[in-house]
Amino acid sequence: MHPLSLLLGLLALAGVLLVLGLCVGSTGLSPLSELLNDPLAGQIVLDIRLPRTLGALAAGALLGLAGAVAQGLFRNPLADPYLLGSASGASLGVATALVLLGLKPASMLMSPDWLTRLGLTGAAFVGAVLAVGLTLLLARGVQQTLRLLLAGVIVGVVLGAMTSLLLLRVPDIMQPMQAFMLGNTGFVGWTSVLLMSSVWGVCGLAALGASRVLDGLSLGEATALSLGLPLGALRVLLVGVLALATGTAVAQTGLIAFVGLAAPHLVRGLVKAGHAWQLVLASLAGGCLLLVADVLARWCTAPQELPVGVLTAVLGGSYLLWLMHRRGGLGGRA
């Protein structure tokens, strides 16, 4: 398939999913024209469903972009956006904030109080960024890819253990932490949409500017150096893109599994193109994947909702299992 054809197909799919996102709510699936003709229902669509739907698309796009960057940077088809410890750092940040704020379970992540939500969002973002910073410190920069990879794994394990210790010591935070770790797009508002869209634009442009480095690294580090590519500076830029995109998405929607891992694989399975195309297409594929999961999460058990992270794990994990069966391993042709 030509990359342009896939791009147009993903844009068309995103458009269809956006309309479905506006039609699906606690009452199930309703015609959009009927909703807009009802003043109250129309207000719900514009104030709740539309920002939630756009937010799911933006968060998925950030994770898809980060996943493509991670897999290209580490030359590892199993790399995902959380590889540098950002997920564990965000979880620890939220758990610490919940303990320090001393909130009751009913008022935690589900609270409509924007100050509380802003505090937890900020804690998640700060935790993710600090975890990536600790990884870089342990790895002594970004020059050695293997060292950076191992440092990320170690930081993730240690911070994950610290989060588990907090959960054991303060069991009251177990319920809201579970909501965070399973992912939730239900409280994404217009401010979050604007923030994620802006970060996606900045990170996307930066990643596209460094796409030649990813192309060079795919041929081997020695080959990339022989081509005269400034690996050091652009590695720093790509790690910054990875940290910022992942931290922003996690802070707004919690930990959503498999989107960043599955989206680049889906793109590479359909087209053979350079990293410039892969970054754009993986970002759109990630947005569509999370949006599909968000619509299904609202519709399957309406008026109840499933955690969106559970559905992304089922969808993304099922695709990767099928891919492994078809290719005899993820690294076979990816």
Tab-separated table of C-alpha atoms in Angstrom:
chain	number	residue	atom	x	y	z
A	1	MET	CA	0.000	0.000	0.000
A	2	HIS	CA	1.211	3.510	-0.775
A	3	PRO	CA	1.750	5.687	2.332
A	4	LEU	CA	-0.541	8.398	0.955
A	5	SER	CA	-3.366	5.877	0.533
A	6	LEU	CA	-2.979	4.759	4.142
A	7	LEU	CA	-2.886	8.385	5.285
A	8	LEU	CA	-6.155	9.157	3.523
A	9	GLY	CA	-7.704	5.947	4.846
A	10	LEU	CA	-6.728	6.773	8.433
A	11	LEU	CA	-8.068	10.305	8.088
A	12	ALA	CA	-11.373	8.950	6.774
A	13	LEU	CA	-11.508	6.407	9.621
A	14	ALA	CA	-10.777	9.142	12.153
A	15	GLY	CA	-13.647	11.202	10.719
A	16	VAL	CA	-16.078	8.282	11.031
A	17	LEU	CA	-14.923	7.556	14.581
A	18	LEU	CA	-15.299	11.205	15.562
A	19	VAL	CA	-18.952	11.121	14.477
A	20	LEU	CA	-19.492	7.830	16.329
A	21	GLY	CA	-17.883	9.346	19.399
A	22	LEU	CA	-20.466	12.114	19.373
A	23	CYS	CA	-23.322	9.622	19.016
A	24	VAL	CA	-22.327	7.225	21.806
A	25	GLY	CA	-22.962	8.004	25.459
A	26	SER	CA	-24.534	6.606	28.611
A	27	THR	CA	-27.761	5.965	26.702
A	28	GLY	CA	-25.989	3.950	24.020
A	29	LEU	CA	-25.923	4.869	20.333
A	30	SER	CA	-28.191	7.719	19.213
A	31	PRO	CA	-28.483	9.501	15.832
A	32	LEU	CA	-26.447	12.704	15.822
A	33	SER	CA	-29.238	14.703	14.166
A	34	GLU	CA	-31.622	13.721	16.946
A	35	LEU	CA	-29.100	14.759	19.594
A	36	LEU	CA	-28.422	18.160	18.048
A	37	ASN	CA	-32.143	18.909	17.768
A	38	ASP	CA	-32.521	18.493	21.530
A	39	PRO	CA	-31.005	21.544	23.328
A	40	LEU	CA	-29.961	19.572	26.421
A	41	ALA	CA	-28.557	16.655	24.441
A	42	GLY	CA	-26.811	19.082	22.094
A	43	GLN	CA	-25.148	20.757	25.065
A	44	ILE	CA	-23.948	17.377	26.309
A	45	VAL	CA	-22.518	16.593	22.881
A	46	LEU	CA	-20.650	19.895	22.607
A	47	ASP	CA	-19.437	20.149	26.198
A	48	ILE	CA	-18.727	16.513	27.087
A	49	ARG	CA	-18.676	14.105	24.145
A	50	LEU	CA	-16.860	16.303	21.631
A	51	PRO	CA	-13.874	17.194	23.863
A	52	ARG	CA	-13.703	13.616	25.130
A	53	THR	CA	-13.662	12.248	21.582
A	54	LEU	CA	-11.073	14.762	20.372
A	55	GLY	CA	-9.047	14.141	23.528
A	56	ALA	CA	-8.977	10.397	22.929
A	57	LEU	CA	-7.795	11.026	19.375
A	58	ALA	CA	-5.079	13.431	20.583
A	59	ALA	CA	-3.876	11.135	23.388
A	60	GLY	CA	-3.707	8.170	21.014
A	61	ALA	CA	-1.828	10.288	18.482
A	62	LEU	CA	0.732	11.251	21.135
A	63	LEU	CA	1.221	7.623	22.177
A	64	GLY	CA	1.449	6.425	18.565
A	65	LEU	CA	4.054	9.096	17.796
A	66	ALA	CA	6.024	8.253	20.939
A	67	GLY	CA	5.892	4.545	20.111
A	68	ALA	CA	7.265	5.114	16.609
A	69	VAL	CA	10.063	7.277	18.027
A	70	ALA	CA	10.920	4.695	20.699
A	71	GLN	CA	11.038	1.777	18.275
A	72	GLY	CA	13.155	3.728	15.811
A	73	LEU	CA	15.493	5.150	18.448
A	74	PHE	CA	16.121	1.827	20.189
A	75	ARG	CA	15.915	-0.227	16.987
A	76	ASN	CA	13.626	-2.572	18.884
A	77	PRO	CA	10.129	-3.525	17.675
A	78	LEU	CA	9.130	-4.233	21.301
A	79	ALA	CA	9.929	-0.718	22.512
A	80	ASP	CA	6.964	1.301	23.736
A	81	PRO	CA	6.504	4.890	24.965
A	82	TYR	CA	6.851	3.827	28.616
A	83	LEU	CA	10.300	2.326	28.118
A	84	LEU	CA	12.200	5.133	29.860
A	85	GLY	CA	10.237	4.763	33.089
A	86	SER	CA	7.628	7.437	32.417
A	87	ALA	CA	4.686	5.170	33.269
A	88	SER	CA	6.129	4.155	36.641
A	89	GLY	CA	7.083	7.751	37.372
A	90	ALA	CA	3.584	9.002	36.551
A	91	SER	CA	2.016	6.307	38.750
A	92	LEU	CA	4.286	7.198	41.644
A	93	GLY	CA	3.533	10.900	41.146
A	94	VAL	CA	-0.228	10.311	41.295
A	95	ALA	CA	0.045	7.962	44.278
A	96	THR	CA	2.195	10.481	46.151
A	97	ALA	CA	-0.220	13.310	45.374
A	98	LEU	CA	-3.178	11.259	46.593
A	99	VAL	CA	-1.395	10.477	49.859
A	100	LEU	CA	-0.292	14.083	50.428
A	101	LEU	CA	-3.680	15.553	49.562
A	102	GLY	CA	-5.374	13.102	51.903
A	103	LEU	CA	-8.453	12.819	49.688
A	104	LYS	CA	-11.262	10.398	50.350
A	105	PRO	CA	-11.740	7.662	47.715
A	106	ALA	CA	-15.009	9.095	46.388
A	107	SER	CA	-13.447	12.482	45.699
A	108	MET	CA	-10.241	11.405	44.071
A	109	LEU	CA	-9.829	10.903	40.331
A	110	MET	CA	-13.575	11.008	39.851
A	111	SER	CA	-13.901	14.474	41.407
A	112	PRO	CA	-15.293	17.260	39.208
A	113	ASP	CA	-13.199	19.735	41.179
A	114	TRP	CA	-10.793	21.082	38.556
A	115	LEU	CA	-8.219	21.975	41.207
A	116	THR	CA	-7.993	18.363	42.340
A	117	ARG	CA	-7.797	17.061	38.793
A	118	LEU	CA	-5.159	19.646	37.892
A	119	GLY	CA	-3.122	18.579	40.906
A	120	LEU	CA	-3.213	14.909	39.924
A	121	THR	CA	-2.547	15.741	36.288
A	122	GLY	CA	0.437	17.858	37.240
A	123	ALA	CA	1.728	15.146	39.581
A	124	ALA	CA	1.507	12.544	36.818
A	125	PHE	CA	3.360	14.764	34.358
A	126	VAL	CA	6.064	15.744	36.841
A	127	GLY	CA	6.509	12.118	37.879
A	128	ALA	CA	6.882	11.002	34.263
A	129	VAL	CA	9.418	13.714	33.434
A	130	LEU	CA	11.442	13.096	36.614
A	131	ALA	CA	11.544	9.370	35.859
A	132	VAL	CA	12.911	10.034	32.369
A	133	GLY	CA	15.424	12.468	33.887
A	134	LEU	CA	16.551	9.791	36.357
A	135	THR	CA	16.912	7.330	33.486
A	136	LEU	CA	19.102	9.788	31.580
A	137	LEU	CA	21.173	10.396	34.708
A	138	LEU	CA	21.773	6.685	35.257
A	139	ALA	CA	22.538	6.156	31.578
A	140	ARG	CA	24.923	9.165	31.600
A	141	GLY	CA	23.225	10.751	28.653
A	142	VAL	CA	21.830	9.342	25.444
A	143	GLN	CA	25.011	8.258	23.713
A	144	GLN	CA	24.725	4.542	24.509
A	145	THR	CA	21.373	3.152	23.437
A	146	LEU	CA	21.723	-0.147	25.319
A	147	ARG	CA	22.677	1.655	28.548
A	148	LEU	CA	19.698	3.978	28.157
A	149	LEU	CA	17.390	1.015	27.604
A	150	LEU	CA	18.648	-0.837	30.683
A	151	ALA	CA	18.462	2.301	32.822
A	152	GLY	CA	14.834	2.781	31.775
A	153	VAL	CA	13.958	-0.779	32.774
A	154	ILE	CA	15.658	-0.375	36.163
A	155	VAL	CA	13.978	2.959	36.890
A	156	GLY	CA	10.612	1.504	35.919
A	157	VAL	CA	11.019	-1.464	38.267
A	158	VAL	CA	12.225	0.635	41.215
A	159	LEU	CA	9.533	3.314	40.878
A	160	GLY	CA	6.888	0.642	40.354
A	161	ALA	CA	7.984	-0.999	43.611
A	162	MET	CA	7.752	2.356	45.408
A	163	THR	CA	4.204	2.825	44.093
A	164	SER	CA	3.255	-0.656	45.296
A	165	LEU	CA	4.688	0.170	48.721
A	166	LEU	CA	2.534	3.305	48.912
A	167	LEU	CA	-0.539	1.284	47.949
A	168	LEU	CA	0.194	-1.186	50.726
A	169	ARG	CA	0.750	1.531	53.295
A	170	VAL	CA	-2.287	3.614	52.281
A	171	PRO	CA	-4.902	1.197	50.900
A	172	ASP	CA	-7.502	3.990	50.587
A	173	ILE	CA	-5.807	5.158	47.384
A	174	MET	CA	-6.134	1.740	45.740
A	175	GLN	CA	-9.397	2.521	43.927
A	176	PRO	CA	-8.353	5.825	42.301
A	177	MET	CA	-4.926	4.416	41.455
A	178	GLN	CA	-6.614	1.505	39.707
A	179	ALA	CA	-8.643	3.986	37.647
A	180	PHE	CA	-5.442	5.817	36.708
A	181	MET	CA	-3.547	2.657	35.790
A	182	LEU	CA	-6.409	1.362	33.623
A	183	GLY	CA	-6.750	4.653	31.721
A	184	ASN	CA	-9.731	6.975	31.534
A	185	THR	CA	-10.784	9.499	28.898
A	186	GLY	CA	-13.992	10.468	30.679
A	187	PHE	CA	-12.668	13.681	32.222
A	188	VAL	CA	-10.873	15.108	29.198
A	189	GLY	CA	-12.100	18.662	28.636
A	190	TRP	CA	-11.358	21.427	26.186
A	191	THR	CA	-8.257	22.540	28.099
A	192	SER	CA	-6.805	19.040	27.881
A	193	VAL	CA	-7.640	18.823	24.182
A	194	LEU	CA	-5.864	22.111	23.503
A	195	LEU	CA	-2.842	21.058	25.562
A	196	MET	CA	-2.475	17.628	23.949
A	197	SER	CA	-3.028	19.008	20.447
A	198	SER	CA	-0.368	21.676	20.981
A	199	VAL	CA	2.136	19.182	22.370
A	200	TRP	CA	1.377	16.805	19.508
A	201	GLY	CA	2.096	19.564	16.994
A	202	VAL	CA	5.400	20.495	18.630
A	203	CYS	CA	6.532	16.896	19.124
A	204	GLY	CA	5.459	15.891	15.630
A	205	LEU	CA	7.446	18.676	13.989
A	206	ALA	CA	10.501	17.915	16.124
A	207	ALA	CA	10.307	14.183	15.376
A	208	LEU	CA	9.917	14.815	11.646
A	209	GLY	CA	12.967	17.043	11.762
A	210	ALA	CA	14.965	14.169	13.261
A	211	SER	CA	13.495	11.439	11.041
A	212	ARG	CA	16.739	11.180	9.023
A	213	VAL	CA	18.513	10.041	12.187
A	214	LEU	CA	15.950	7.288	12.684
A	215	ASP	CA	16.451	6.227	9.060
A	216	GLY	CA	20.207	6.178	9.620
A	217	LEU	CA	19.947	4.234	12.882
A	218	SER	CA	17.843	1.587	11.152
A	219	LEU	CA	20.976	0.795	9.091
A	220	GLY	CA	23.162	0.582	12.188
A	221	GLU	CA	24.876	3.155	14.381
A	222	ALA	CA	28.168	2.918	12.501
A	223	THR	CA	26.396	3.564	9.205
A	224	ALA	CA	24.539	6.516	10.690
A	225	LEU	CA	27.824	8.027	11.903
A	226	SER	CA	29.428	7.462	8.498
A	227	LEU	CA	26.590	9.449	6.925
A	228	GLY	CA	27.602	12.458	9.019
A	229	LEU	CA	24.373	12.598	11.013
A	230	PRO	CA	24.584	14.536	14.326
A	231	LEU	CA	23.495	11.577	16.430
A	232	GLY	CA	24.195	13.117	19.840
A	233	ALA	CA	22.097	16.256	19.484
A	234	LEU	CA	19.248	14.572	17.645
A	235	ARG	CA	19.140	11.692	20.134
A	236	VAL	CA	18.594	14.263	22.866
A	237	LEU	CA	15.814	15.799	20.785
A	238	LEU	CA	14.126	12.430	20.209
A	239	VAL	CA	14.312	11.460	23.885
A	240	GLY	CA	12.776	14.844	24.694
A	241	VAL	CA	9.959	14.182	22.211
A	242	LEU	CA	9.413	10.745	23.712
A	243	ALA	CA	9.272	12.099	27.267
A	244	LEU	CA	7.052	15.097	26.480
A	245	ALA	CA	4.556	13.209	24.313
A	246	THR	CA	4.251	10.301	26.743
A	247	GLY	CA	4.117	12.477	29.858
A	248	THR	CA	1.392	14.691	28.414
A	249	ALA	CA	-0.794	11.779	27.314
A	250	VAL	CA	-0.371	9.894	30.591
A	251	ALA	CA	-1.105	13.004	32.659
A	252	GLN	CA	-4.420	13.553	30.875
A	253	THR	CA	-5.721	10.003	30.407
A	254	GLY	CA	-3.758	7.710	32.735
A	255	LEU	CA	-1.830	4.635	31.662
A	256	ILE	CA	-3.214	3.288	28.393
A	257	ALA	CA	-1.587	0.064	27.274
A	258	PHE	CA	-0.525	-1.186	23.854
A	259	VAL	CA	-1.454	1.876	21.758
A	260	GLY	CA	2.130	3.061	21.431
A	261	LEU	CA	3.366	-0.479	20.852
A	262	ALA	CA	0.739	-1.670	18.375
A	263	ALA	CA	0.301	1.460	16.209
A	264	PRO	CA	3.823	1.437	14.651
A	265	HIS	CA	3.540	-2.302	13.987
A	266	LEU	CA	0.206	-1.784	12.279
A	267	VAL	CA	1.717	0.879	10.020
A	268	ARG	CA	4.831	-1.146	9.161
A	269	GLY	CA	2.647	-4.125	8.348
A	270	LEU	CA	0.755	-2.081	5.742
A	271	VAL	CA	3.386	0.167	4.166
A	272	LYS	CA	7.126	0.209	3.649
A	273	ALA	CA	8.334	3.774	4.000
A	274	GLY	CA	10.900	5.935	5.751
A	275	HIS	CA	10.490	7.152	9.290
A	276	ALA	CA	8.997	10.470	8.243
A	277	TRP	CA	5.939	8.642	6.900
A	278	GLN	CA	5.995	6.119	9.748
A	279	LEU	CA	5.855	8.869	12.393
A	280	VAL	CA	2.834	10.519	10.798
A	281	LEU	CA	0.992	7.286	10.087
A	282	ALA	CA	1.739	5.719	13.482
A	283	SER	CA	0.444	8.853	15.176
A	284	LEU	CA	-2.838	8.702	13.239
A	285	ALA	CA	-3.109	4.947	13.777
A	286	GLY	CA	-2.624	5.445	17.520
A	287	GLY	CA	-5.352	8.072	17.581
A	288	CYS	CA	-7.766	5.806	15.713
A	289	LEU	CA	-6.956	2.825	17.931
A	290	LEU	CA	-7.602	4.730	21.151
A	291	LEU	CA	-10.745	6.301	19.690
A	292	VAL	CA	-12.113	2.866	18.741
A	293	ALA	CA	-11.441	1.679	22.296
A	294	ASP	CA	-13.065	4.799	23.772
A	295	VAL	CA	-16.240	4.384	21.697
A	296	LEU	CA	-16.465	0.690	22.587
A	297	ALA	CA	-15.837	1.473	26.270
A	298	ARG	CA	-18.890	3.737	26.287
A	299	TRP	CA	-21.138	1.565	24.125
A	300	CYS	CA	-20.511	-2.064	25.162
A	301	THR	CA	-21.958	-1.896	28.681
A	302	ALA	CA	-23.933	1.396	28.559
A	303	PRO	CA	-24.876	3.080	30.850
A	304	GLN	CA	-21.775	1.650	32.577
A	305	GLU	CA	-18.292	2.208	31.118
A	306	LEU	CA	-15.386	-0.144	30.687
A	307	PRO	CA	-11.860	1.133	31.420
A	308	VAL	CA	-10.476	2.233	28.079
A	309	GLY	CA	-7.058	0.791	28.910
A	310	VAL	CA	-8.569	-2.684	29.168
A	311	LEU	CA	-9.965	-2.436	25.648
A	312	THR	CA	-6.717	-1.069	24.180
A	313	ALA	CA	-4.905	-4.001	25.785
A	314	VAL	CA	-7.406	-6.433	24.251
A	315	LEU	CA	-7.345	-4.788	20.798
A	316	GLY	CA	-3.629	-4.067	20.677
A	317	GLY	CA	-2.602	-7.306	22.337
A	318	SER	CA	-4.799	-9.375	20.026
A	319	TYR	CA	-3.289	-7.683	16.987
A	320	LEU	CA	0.267	-8.274	18.204
A	321	LEU	CA	-0.484	-11.922	18.981
A	322	TRP	CA	-1.889	-12.358	15.480
A	323	LEU	CA	1.176	-10.608	14.071
A	324	MET	CA	3.505	-12.930	15.992
A	325	HIS	CA	1.614	-15.972	14.716
A	326	ARG	CA	1.701	-14.700	11.142
A	327	ARG	CA	5.349	-13.662	11.072
A	328	GLY	CA	6.864	-16.077	13.533
A	329	GLY	CA	7.864	-13.205	15.873
A	330	LEU	CA	7.544	-9.452	16.045
A	331	GLY	CA	11.046	-8.855	14.797
A	332	GLY	CA	10.628	-11.074	11.745
A	333	ARG	CA	9.641	-8.410	9.216
A	334	ALA	CA	8.869	-5.425	11.422
